[in-house]
mmCIF file with all atom_site columns, N, CA and C in Angstrom:
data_model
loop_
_atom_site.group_PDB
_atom_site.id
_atom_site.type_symbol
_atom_site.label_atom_id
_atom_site.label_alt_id
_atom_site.label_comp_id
_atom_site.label_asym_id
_atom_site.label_entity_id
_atom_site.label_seq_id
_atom_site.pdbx_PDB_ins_code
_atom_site.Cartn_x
_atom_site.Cartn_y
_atom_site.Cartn_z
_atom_site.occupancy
_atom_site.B_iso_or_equiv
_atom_site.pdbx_formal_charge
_atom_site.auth_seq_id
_atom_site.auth_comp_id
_atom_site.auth_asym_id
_atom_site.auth_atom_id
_atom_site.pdbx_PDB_model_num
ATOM 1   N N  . UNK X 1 1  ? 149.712 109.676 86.665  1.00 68.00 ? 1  UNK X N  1
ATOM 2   C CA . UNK X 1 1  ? 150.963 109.397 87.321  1.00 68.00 ? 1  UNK X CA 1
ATOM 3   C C  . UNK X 1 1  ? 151.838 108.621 86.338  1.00 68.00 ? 1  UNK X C  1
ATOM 4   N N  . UNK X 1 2  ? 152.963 109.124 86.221  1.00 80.00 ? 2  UNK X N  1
ATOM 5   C CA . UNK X 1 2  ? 153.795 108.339 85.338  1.00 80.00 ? 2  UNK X CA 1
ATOM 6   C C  . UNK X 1 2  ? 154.662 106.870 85.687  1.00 80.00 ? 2  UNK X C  1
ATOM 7   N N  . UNK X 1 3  ? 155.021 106.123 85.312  1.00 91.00 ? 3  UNK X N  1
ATOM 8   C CA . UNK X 1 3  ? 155.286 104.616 84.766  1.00 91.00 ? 3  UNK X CA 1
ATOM 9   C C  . UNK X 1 3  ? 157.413 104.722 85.535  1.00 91.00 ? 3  UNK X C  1
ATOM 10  N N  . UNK X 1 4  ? 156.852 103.755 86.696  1.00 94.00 ? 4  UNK X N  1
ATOM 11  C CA . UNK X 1 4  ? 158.541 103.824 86.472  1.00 94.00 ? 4  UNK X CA 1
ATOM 12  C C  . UNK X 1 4  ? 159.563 102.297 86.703  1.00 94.00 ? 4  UNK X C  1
ATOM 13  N N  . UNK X 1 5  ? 160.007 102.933 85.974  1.00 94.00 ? 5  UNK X N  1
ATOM 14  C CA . UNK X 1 5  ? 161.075 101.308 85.923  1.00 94.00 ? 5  UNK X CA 1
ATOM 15  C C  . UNK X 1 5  ? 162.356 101.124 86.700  1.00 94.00 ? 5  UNK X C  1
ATOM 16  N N  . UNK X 1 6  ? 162.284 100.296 87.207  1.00 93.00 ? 6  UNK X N  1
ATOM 17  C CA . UNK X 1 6  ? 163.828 99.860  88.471  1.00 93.00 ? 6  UNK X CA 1
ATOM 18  C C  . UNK X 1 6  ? 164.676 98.323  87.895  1.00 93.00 ? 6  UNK X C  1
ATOM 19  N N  . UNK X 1 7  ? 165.722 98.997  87.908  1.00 95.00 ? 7  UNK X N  1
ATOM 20  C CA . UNK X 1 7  ? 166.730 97.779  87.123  1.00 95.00 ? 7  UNK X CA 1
ATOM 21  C C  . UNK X 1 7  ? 167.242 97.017  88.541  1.00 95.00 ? 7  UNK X C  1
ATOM 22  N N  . UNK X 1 8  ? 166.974 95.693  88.528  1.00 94.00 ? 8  UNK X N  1
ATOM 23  C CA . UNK X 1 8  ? 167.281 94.937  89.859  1.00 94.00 ? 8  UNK X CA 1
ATOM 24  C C  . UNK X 1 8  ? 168.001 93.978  89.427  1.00 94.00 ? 8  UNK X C  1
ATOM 25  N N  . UNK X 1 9  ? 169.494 93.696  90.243  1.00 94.00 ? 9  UNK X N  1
ATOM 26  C CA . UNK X 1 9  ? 170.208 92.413  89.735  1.00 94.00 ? 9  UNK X CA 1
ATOM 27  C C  . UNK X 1 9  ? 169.360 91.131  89.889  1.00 94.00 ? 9  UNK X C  1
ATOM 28  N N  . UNK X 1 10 ? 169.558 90.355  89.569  1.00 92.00 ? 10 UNK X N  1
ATOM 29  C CA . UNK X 1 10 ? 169.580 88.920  89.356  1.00 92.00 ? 10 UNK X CA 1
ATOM 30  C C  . UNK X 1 10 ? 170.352 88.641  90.815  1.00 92.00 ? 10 UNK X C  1
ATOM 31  N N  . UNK X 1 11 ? 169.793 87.183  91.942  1.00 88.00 ? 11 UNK X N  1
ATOM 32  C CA . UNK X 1 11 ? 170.315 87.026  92.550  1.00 88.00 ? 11 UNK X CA 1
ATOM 33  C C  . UNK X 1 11 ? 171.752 86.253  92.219  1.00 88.00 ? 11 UNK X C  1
ATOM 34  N N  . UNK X 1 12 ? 171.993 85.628  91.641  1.00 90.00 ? 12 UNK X N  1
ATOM 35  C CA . UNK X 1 12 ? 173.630 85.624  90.752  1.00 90.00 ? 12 UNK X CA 1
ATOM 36  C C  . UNK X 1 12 ? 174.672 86.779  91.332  1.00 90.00 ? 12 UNK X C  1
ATOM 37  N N  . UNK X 1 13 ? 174.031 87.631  90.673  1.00 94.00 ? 13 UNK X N  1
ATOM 38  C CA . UNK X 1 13 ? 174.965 88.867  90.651  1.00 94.00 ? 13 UNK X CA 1
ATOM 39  C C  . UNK X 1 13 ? 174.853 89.366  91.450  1.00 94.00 ? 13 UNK X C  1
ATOM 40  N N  . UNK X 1 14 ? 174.240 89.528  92.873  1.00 93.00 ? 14 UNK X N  1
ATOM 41  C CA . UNK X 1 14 ? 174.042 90.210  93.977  1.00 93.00 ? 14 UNK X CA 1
ATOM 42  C C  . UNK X 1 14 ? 175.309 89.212  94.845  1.00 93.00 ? 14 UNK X C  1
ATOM 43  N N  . UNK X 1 15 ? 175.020 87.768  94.568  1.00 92.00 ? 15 UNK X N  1
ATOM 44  C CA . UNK X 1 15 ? 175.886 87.056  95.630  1.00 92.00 ? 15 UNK X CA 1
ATOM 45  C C  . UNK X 1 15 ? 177.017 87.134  94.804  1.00 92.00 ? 15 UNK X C  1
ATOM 46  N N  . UNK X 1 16 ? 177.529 87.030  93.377  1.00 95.00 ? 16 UNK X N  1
ATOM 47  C CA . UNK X 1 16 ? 178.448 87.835  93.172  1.00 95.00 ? 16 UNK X CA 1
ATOM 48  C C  . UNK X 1 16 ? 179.492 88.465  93.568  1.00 95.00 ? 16 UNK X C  1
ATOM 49  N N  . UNK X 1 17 ? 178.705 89.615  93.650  1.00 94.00 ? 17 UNK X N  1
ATOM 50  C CA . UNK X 1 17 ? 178.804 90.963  94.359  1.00 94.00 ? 17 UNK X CA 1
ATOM 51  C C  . UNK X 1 17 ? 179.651 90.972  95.911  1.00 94.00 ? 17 UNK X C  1
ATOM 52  N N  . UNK X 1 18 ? 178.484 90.116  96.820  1.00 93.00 ? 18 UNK X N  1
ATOM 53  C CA . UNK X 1 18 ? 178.912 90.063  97.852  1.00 93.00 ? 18 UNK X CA 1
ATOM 54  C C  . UNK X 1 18 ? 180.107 89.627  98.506  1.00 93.00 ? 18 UNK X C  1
ATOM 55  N N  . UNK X 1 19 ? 180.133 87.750  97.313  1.00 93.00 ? 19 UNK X N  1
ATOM 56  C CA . UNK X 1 19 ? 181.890 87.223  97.730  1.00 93.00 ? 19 UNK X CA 1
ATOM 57  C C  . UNK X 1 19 ? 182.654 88.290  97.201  1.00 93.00 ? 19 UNK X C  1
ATOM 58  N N  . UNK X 1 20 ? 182.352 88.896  96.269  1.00 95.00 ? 20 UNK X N  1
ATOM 59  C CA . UNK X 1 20 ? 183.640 89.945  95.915  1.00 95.00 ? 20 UNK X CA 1
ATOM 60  C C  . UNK X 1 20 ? 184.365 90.849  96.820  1.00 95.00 ? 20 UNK X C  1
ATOM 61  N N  . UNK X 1 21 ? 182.872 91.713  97.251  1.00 93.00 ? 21 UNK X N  1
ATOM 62  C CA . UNK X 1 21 ? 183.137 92.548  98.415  1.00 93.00 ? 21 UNK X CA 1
ATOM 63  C C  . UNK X 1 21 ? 183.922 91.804  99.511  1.00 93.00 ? 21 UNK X C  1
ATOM 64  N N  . UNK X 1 22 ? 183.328 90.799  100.160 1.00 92.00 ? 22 UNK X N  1
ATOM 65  C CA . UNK X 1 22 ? 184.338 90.465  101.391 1.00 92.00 ? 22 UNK X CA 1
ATOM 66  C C  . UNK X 1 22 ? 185.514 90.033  101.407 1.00 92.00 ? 22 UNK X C  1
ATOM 67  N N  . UNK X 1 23 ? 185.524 89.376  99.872  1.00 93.00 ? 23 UNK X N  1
ATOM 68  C CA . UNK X 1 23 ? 187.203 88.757  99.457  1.00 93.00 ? 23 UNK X CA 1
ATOM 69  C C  . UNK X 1 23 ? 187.956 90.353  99.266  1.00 93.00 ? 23 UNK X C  1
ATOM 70  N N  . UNK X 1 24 ? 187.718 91.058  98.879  1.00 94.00 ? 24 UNK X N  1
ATOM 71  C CA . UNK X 1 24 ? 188.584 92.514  98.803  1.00 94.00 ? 24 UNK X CA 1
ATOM 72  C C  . UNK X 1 24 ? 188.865 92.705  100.293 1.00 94.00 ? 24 UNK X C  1
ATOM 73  N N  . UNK X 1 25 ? 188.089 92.746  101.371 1.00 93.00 ? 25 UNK X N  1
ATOM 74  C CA . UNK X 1 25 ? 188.116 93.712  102.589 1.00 93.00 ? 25 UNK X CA 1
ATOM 75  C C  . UNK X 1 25 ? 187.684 92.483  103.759 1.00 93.00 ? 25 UNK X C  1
ATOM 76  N N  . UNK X 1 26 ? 187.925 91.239  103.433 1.00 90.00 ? 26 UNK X N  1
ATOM 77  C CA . UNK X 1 26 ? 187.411 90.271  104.730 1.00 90.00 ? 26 UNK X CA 1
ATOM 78  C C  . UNK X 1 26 ? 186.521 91.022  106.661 1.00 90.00 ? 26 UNK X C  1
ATOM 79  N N  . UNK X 1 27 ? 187.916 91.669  107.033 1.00 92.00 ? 27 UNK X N  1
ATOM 80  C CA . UNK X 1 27 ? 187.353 91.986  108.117 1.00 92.00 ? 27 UNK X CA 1
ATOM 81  C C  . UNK X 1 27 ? 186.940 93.178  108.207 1.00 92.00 ? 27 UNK X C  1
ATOM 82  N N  . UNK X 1 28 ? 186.359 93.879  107.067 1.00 91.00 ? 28 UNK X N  1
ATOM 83  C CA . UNK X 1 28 ? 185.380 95.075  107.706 1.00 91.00 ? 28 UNK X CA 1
ATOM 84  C C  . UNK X 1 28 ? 184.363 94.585  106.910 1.00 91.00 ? 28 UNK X C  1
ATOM 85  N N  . UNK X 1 29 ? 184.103 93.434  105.980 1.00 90.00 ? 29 UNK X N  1
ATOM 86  C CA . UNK X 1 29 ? 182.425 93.536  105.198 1.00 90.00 ? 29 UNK X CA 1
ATOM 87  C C  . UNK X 1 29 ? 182.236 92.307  105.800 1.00 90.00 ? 29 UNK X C  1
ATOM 88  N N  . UNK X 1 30 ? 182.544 91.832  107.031 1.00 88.00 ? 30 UNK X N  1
ATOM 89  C CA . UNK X 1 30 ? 181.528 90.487  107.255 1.00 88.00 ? 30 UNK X CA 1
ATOM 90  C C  . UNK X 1 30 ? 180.064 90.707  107.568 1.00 88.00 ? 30 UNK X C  1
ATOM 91  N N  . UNK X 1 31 ? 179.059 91.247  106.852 1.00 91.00 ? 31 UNK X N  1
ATOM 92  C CA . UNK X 1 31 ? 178.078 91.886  106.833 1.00 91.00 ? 31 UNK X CA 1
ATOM 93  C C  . UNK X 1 31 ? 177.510 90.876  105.465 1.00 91.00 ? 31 UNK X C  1
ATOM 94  N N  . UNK X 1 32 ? 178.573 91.223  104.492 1.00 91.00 ? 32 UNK X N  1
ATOM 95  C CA . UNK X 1 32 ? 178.422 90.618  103.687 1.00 91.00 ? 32 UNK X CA 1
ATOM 96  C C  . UNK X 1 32 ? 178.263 88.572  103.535 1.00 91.00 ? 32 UNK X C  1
ATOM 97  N N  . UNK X 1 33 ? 178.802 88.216  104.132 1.00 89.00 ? 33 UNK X N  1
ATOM 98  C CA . UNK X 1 33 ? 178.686 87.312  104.475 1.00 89.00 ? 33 UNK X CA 1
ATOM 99  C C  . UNK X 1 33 ? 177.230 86.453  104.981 1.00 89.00 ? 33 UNK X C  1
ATOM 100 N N  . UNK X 1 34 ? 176.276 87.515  105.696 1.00 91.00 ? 34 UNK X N  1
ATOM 101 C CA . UNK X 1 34 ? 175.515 87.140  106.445 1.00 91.00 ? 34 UNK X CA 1
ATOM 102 C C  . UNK X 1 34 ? 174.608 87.339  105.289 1.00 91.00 ? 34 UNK X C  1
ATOM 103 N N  . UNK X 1 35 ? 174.765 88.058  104.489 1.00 92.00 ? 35 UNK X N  1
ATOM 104 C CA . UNK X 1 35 ? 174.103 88.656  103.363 1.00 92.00 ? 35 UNK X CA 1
ATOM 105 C C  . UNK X 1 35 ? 174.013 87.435  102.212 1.00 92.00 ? 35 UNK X C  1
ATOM 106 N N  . UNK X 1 36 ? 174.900 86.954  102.046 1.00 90.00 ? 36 UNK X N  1
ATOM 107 C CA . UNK X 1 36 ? 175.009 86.064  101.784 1.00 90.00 ? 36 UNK X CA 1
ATOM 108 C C  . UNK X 1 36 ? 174.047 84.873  101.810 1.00 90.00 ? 36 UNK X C  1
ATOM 109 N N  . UNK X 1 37 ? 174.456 84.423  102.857 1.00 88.00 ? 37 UNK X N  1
ATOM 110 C CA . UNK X 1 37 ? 173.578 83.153  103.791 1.00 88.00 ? 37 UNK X CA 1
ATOM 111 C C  . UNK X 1 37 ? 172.136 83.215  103.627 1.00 88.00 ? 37 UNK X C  1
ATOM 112 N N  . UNK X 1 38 ? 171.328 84.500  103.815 1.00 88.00 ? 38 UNK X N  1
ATOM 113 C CA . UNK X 1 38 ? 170.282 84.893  103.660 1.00 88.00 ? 38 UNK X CA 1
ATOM 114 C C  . UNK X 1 38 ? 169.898 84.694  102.506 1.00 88.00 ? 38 UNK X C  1
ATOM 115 N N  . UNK X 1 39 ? 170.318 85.235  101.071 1.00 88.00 ? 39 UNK X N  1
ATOM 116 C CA . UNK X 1 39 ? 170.243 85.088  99.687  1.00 88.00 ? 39 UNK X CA 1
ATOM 117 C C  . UNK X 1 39 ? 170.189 83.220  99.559  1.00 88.00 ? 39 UNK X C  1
ATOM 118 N N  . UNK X 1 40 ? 171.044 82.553  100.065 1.00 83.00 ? 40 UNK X N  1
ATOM 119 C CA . UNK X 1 40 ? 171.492 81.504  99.295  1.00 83.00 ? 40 UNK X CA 1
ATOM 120 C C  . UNK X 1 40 ? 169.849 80.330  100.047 1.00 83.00 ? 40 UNK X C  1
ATOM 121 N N  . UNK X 1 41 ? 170.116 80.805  101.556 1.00 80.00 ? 41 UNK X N  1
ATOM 122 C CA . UNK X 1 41 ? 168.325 80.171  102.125 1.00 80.00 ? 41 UNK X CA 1
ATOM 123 C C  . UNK X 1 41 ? 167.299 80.549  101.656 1.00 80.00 ? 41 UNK X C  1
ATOM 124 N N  . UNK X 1 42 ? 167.369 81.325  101.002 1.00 77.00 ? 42 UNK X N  1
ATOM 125 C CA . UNK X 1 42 ? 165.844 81.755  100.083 1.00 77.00 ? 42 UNK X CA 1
ATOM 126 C C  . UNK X 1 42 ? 165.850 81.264  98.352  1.00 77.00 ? 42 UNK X C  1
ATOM 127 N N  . UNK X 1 43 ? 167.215 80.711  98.170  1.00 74.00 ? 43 UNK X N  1
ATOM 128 C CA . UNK X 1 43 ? 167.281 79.986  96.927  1.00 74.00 ? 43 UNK X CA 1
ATOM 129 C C  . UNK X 1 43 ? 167.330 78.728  97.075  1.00 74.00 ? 43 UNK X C  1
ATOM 130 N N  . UNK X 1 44 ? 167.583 78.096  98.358  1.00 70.00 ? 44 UNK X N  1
ATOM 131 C CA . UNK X 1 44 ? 168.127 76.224  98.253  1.00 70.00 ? 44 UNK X CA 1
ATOM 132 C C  . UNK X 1 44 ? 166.959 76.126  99.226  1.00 70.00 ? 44 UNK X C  1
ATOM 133 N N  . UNK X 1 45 ? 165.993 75.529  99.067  1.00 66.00 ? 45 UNK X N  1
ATOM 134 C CA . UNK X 1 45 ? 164.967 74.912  99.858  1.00 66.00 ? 45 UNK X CA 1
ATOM 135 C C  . UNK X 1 45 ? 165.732 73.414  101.320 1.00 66.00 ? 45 UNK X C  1
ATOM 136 N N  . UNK X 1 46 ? 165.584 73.598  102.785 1.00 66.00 ? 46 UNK X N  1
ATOM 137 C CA . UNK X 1 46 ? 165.965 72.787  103.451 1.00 66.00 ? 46 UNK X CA 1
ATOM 138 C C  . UNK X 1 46 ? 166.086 71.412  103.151 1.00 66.00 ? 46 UNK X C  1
ATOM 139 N N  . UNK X 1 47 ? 164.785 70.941  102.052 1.00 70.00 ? 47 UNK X N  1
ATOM 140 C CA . UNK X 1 47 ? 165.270 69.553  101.945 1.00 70.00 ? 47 UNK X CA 1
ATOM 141 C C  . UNK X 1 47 ? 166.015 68.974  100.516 1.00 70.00 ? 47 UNK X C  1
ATOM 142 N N  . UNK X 1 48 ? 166.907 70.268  100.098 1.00 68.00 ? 48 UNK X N  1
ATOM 143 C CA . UNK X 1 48 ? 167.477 70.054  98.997  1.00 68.00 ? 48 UNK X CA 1
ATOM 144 C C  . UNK X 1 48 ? 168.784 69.668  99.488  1.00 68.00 ? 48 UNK X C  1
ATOM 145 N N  . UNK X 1 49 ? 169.307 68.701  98.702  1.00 70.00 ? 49 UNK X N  1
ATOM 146 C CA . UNK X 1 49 ? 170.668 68.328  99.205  1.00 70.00 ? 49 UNK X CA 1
ATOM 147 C C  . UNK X 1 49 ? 172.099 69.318  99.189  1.00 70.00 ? 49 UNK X C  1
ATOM 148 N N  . UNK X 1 50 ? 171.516 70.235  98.112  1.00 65.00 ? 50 UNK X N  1
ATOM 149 C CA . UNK X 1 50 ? 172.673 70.993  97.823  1.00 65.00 ? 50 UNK X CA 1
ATOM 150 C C  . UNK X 1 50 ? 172.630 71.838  99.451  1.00 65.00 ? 50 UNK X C  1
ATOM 151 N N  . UNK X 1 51 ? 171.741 72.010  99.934  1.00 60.00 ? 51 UNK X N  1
ATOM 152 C CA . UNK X 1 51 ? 171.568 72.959  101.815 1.00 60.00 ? 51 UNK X CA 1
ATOM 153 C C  . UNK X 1 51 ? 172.642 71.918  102.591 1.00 60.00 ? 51 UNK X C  1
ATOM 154 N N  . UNK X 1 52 ? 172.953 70.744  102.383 1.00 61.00 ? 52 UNK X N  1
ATOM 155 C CA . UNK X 1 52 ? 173.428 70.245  103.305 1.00 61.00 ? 52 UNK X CA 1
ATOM 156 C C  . UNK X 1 52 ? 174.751 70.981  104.179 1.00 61.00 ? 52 UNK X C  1
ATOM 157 N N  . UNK X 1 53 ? 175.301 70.974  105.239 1.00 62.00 ? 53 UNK X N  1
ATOM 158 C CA . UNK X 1 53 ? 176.102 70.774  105.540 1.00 62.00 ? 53 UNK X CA 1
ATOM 159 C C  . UNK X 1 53 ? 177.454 70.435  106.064 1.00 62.00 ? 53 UNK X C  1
ATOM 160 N N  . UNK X 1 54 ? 176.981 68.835  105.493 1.00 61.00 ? 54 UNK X N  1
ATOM 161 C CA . UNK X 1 54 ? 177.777 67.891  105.907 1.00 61.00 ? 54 UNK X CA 1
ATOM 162 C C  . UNK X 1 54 ? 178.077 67.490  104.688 1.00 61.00 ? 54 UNK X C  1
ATOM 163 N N  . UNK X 1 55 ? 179.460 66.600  104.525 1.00 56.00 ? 55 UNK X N  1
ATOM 164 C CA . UNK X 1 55 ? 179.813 65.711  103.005 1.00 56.00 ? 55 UNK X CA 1
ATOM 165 C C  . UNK X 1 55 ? 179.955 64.291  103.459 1.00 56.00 ? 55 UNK X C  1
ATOM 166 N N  . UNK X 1 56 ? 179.161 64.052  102.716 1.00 57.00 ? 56 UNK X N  1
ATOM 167 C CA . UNK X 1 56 ? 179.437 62.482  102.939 1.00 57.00 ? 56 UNK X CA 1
ATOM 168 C C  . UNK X 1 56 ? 180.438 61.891  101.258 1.00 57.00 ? 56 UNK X C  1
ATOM 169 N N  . UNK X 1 57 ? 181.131 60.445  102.174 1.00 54.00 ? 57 UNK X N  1
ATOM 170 C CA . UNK X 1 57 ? 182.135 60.232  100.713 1.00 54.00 ? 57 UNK X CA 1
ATOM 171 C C  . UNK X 1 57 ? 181.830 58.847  99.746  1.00 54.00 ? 57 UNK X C  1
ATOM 172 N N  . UNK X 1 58 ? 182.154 59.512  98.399  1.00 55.00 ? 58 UNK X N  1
ATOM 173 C CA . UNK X 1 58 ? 181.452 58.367  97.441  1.00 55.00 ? 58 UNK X CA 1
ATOM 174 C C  . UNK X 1 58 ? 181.552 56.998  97.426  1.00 55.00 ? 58 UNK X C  1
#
């Protein structure tokens, strides 16, 4: 059986991707958005501060 290779973005470039898409077309890719959210919770762990969101001031 032969050997095969799949070129996969970098999550970077997927979320990228995504603000791009919805900033072009807001109300038909809010899909993207959710798409989003999903990507960014599987990169920022809950007890990282950057997840917060709330701002507190310096």
């Amino acid at each position: 059986m032969g050997d095969t290779t799949m070129l996969v973005p970098t999550a970077p470039v997927i979320a990228f991707l995504k603000m791009r898409a919805w900033l072009d077309r807001p109300a038909v890719r809010t899909k993207d958005l959710g798409d989003l959210a999903h990507l960014l919770a599987g990169h920022v762990g809950d007890d990282d501060d950057r997840a917060s969101t709330t701002t507190s001031s310096p």
